[in-house]
Coordinates of C-alpha atoms in Angstrom, one line a residue:
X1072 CA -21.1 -24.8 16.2
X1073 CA -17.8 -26.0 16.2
X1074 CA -18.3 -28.1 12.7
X1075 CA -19.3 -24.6 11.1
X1076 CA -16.0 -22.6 12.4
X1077 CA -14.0 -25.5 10.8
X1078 CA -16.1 -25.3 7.8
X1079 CA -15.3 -21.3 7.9
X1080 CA -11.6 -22.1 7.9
X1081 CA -12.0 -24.7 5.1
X1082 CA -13.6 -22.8 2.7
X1083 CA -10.9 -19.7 3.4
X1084 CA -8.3 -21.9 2.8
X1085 CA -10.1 -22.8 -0.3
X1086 CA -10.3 -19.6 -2.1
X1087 CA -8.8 -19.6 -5.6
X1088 CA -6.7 -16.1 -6.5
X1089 CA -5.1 -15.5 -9.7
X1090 CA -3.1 -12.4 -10.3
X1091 CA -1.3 -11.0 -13.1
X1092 CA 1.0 -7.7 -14.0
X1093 CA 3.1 -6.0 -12.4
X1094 CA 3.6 -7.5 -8.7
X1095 CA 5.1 -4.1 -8.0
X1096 CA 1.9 -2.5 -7.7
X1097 CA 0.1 -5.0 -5.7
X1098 CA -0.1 -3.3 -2.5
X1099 CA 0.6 0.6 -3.3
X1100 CA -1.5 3.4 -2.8
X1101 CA -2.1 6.5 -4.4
X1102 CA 0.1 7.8 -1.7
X1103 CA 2.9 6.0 -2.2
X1104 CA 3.0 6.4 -6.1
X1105 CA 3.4 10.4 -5.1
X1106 CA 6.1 9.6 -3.3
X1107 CA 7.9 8.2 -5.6
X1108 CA 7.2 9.6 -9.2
X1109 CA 7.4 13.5 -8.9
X1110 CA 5.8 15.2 -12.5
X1111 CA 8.9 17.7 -14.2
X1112 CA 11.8 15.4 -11.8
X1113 CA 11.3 11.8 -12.3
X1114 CA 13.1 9.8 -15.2
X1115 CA 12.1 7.0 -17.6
X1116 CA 15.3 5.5 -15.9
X1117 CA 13.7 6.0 -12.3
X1118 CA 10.8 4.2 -13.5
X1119 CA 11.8 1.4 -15.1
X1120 CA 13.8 0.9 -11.4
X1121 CA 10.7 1.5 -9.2
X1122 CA 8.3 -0.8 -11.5
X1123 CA 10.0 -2.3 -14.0
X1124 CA 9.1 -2.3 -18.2
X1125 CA 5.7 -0.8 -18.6
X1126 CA 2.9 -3.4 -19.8
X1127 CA 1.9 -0.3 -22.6
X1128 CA 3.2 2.0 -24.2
X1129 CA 2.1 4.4 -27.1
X1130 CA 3.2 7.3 -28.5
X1131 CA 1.1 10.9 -28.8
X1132 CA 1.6 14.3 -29.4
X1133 CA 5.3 13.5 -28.5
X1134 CA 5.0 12.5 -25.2
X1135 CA 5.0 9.0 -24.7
X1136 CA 2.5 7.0 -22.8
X1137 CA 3.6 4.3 -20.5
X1138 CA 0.7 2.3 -18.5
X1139 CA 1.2 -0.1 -15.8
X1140 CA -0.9 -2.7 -14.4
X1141 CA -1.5 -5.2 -11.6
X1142 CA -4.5 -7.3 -11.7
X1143 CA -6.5 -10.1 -9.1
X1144 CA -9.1 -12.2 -8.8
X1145 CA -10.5 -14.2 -6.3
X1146 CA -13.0 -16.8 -6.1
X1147 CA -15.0 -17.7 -2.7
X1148 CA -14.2 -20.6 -1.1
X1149 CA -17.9 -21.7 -1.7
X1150 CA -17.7 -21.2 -5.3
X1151 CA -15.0 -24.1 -5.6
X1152 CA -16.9 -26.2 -2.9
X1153 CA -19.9 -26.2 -5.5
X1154 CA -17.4 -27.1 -8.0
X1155 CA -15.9 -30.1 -6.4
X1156 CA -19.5 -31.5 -5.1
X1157 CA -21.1 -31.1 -8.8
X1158 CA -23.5 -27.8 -7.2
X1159 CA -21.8 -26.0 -9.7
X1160 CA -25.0 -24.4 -11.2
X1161 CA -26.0 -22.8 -8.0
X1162 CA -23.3 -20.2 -9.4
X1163 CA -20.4 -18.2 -7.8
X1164 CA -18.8 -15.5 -6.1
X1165 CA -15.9 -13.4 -6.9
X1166 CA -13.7 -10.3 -6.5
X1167 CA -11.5 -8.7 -8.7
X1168 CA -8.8 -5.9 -7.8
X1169 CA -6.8 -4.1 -10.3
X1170 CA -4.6 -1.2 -9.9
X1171 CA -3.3 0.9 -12.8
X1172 CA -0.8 3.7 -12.8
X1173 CA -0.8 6.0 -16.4
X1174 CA 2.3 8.3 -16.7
X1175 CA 3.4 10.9 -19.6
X1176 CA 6.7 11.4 -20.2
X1177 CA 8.0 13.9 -22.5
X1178 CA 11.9 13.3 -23.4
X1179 CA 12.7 10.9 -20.6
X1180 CA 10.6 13.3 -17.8
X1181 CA 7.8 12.1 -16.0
X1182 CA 5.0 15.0 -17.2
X1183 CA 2.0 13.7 -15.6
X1184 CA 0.9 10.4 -13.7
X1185 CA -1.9 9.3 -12.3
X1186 CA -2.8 5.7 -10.8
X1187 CA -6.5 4.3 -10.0
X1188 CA -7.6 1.3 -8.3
X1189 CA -10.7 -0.5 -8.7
X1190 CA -12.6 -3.5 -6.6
X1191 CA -15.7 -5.3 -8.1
X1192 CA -17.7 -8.0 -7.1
X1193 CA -19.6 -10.1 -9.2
X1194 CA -21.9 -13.7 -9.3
X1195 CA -23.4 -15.9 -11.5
X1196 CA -26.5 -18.0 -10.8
X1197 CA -28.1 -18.2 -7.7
X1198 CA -25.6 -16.5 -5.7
X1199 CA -25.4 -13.5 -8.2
X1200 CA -27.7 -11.5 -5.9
X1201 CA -26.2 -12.6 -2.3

């Protein structure tokens, strides 16, 4: 009992994460991005304060397009277990989160914004299915 608790904690402590983007957006809601952008008040300078240089931006119809993004993975504890005892081919677990806020702007004024999230979990080999 008590050698599969510390086994727990290992393989928690284990878990690889990667992340990339905009760390700004890591934790936000859609909530909170209404609080803060406001379609027909907010500037292009406001922006660039509250999240910094978008990581796109494109041009259309005259309104410019700027799209921000924060992305994470993380692999199981397990998964890198396998790894380090050569199980490997058993396959692994993972989770990936990304959060991405779009907003229109039309001469320096926010137009439109909108901001989605999105959690997926995925496998390969045996543990695809578990």
């Amino acid at each position: 009992m008590m050698k599969t608790a510390v086994l727990a904690v290992v393989l928690g402590c284990l878990s690889a994460c990667s992340s990339a983007g905009n760390a700004s957006l890591k934790s936000v809601t859609a909530a909170d991005i209404d609080r803060s952008i406001r379609d027909g008040v907010t500037t292009s300078s406001q922006l660039r304060q509250l999240y910094g240089e978008p990581s796109e931006t494109s041009f259309e119809n005259g309104n410019e397009q700027w799209v921000y993004v924060y992305s994470s993975t993380r692999q199981d504890g397990l998964s890198m277990v396998q790894d380090v005892v050569g199980l490997g081919v058993l396959g692994t677990r993972d989770s990936a989160k990304s959060n991405i806020l779009k907003v229109t702007l039309h001469k320096d004024i926010v137009v439109h914004h909108s901001f989605t999230t999105s959690q997926n979990t995925g496998g390969s080999g045996l543990r695809q299915q578990s």
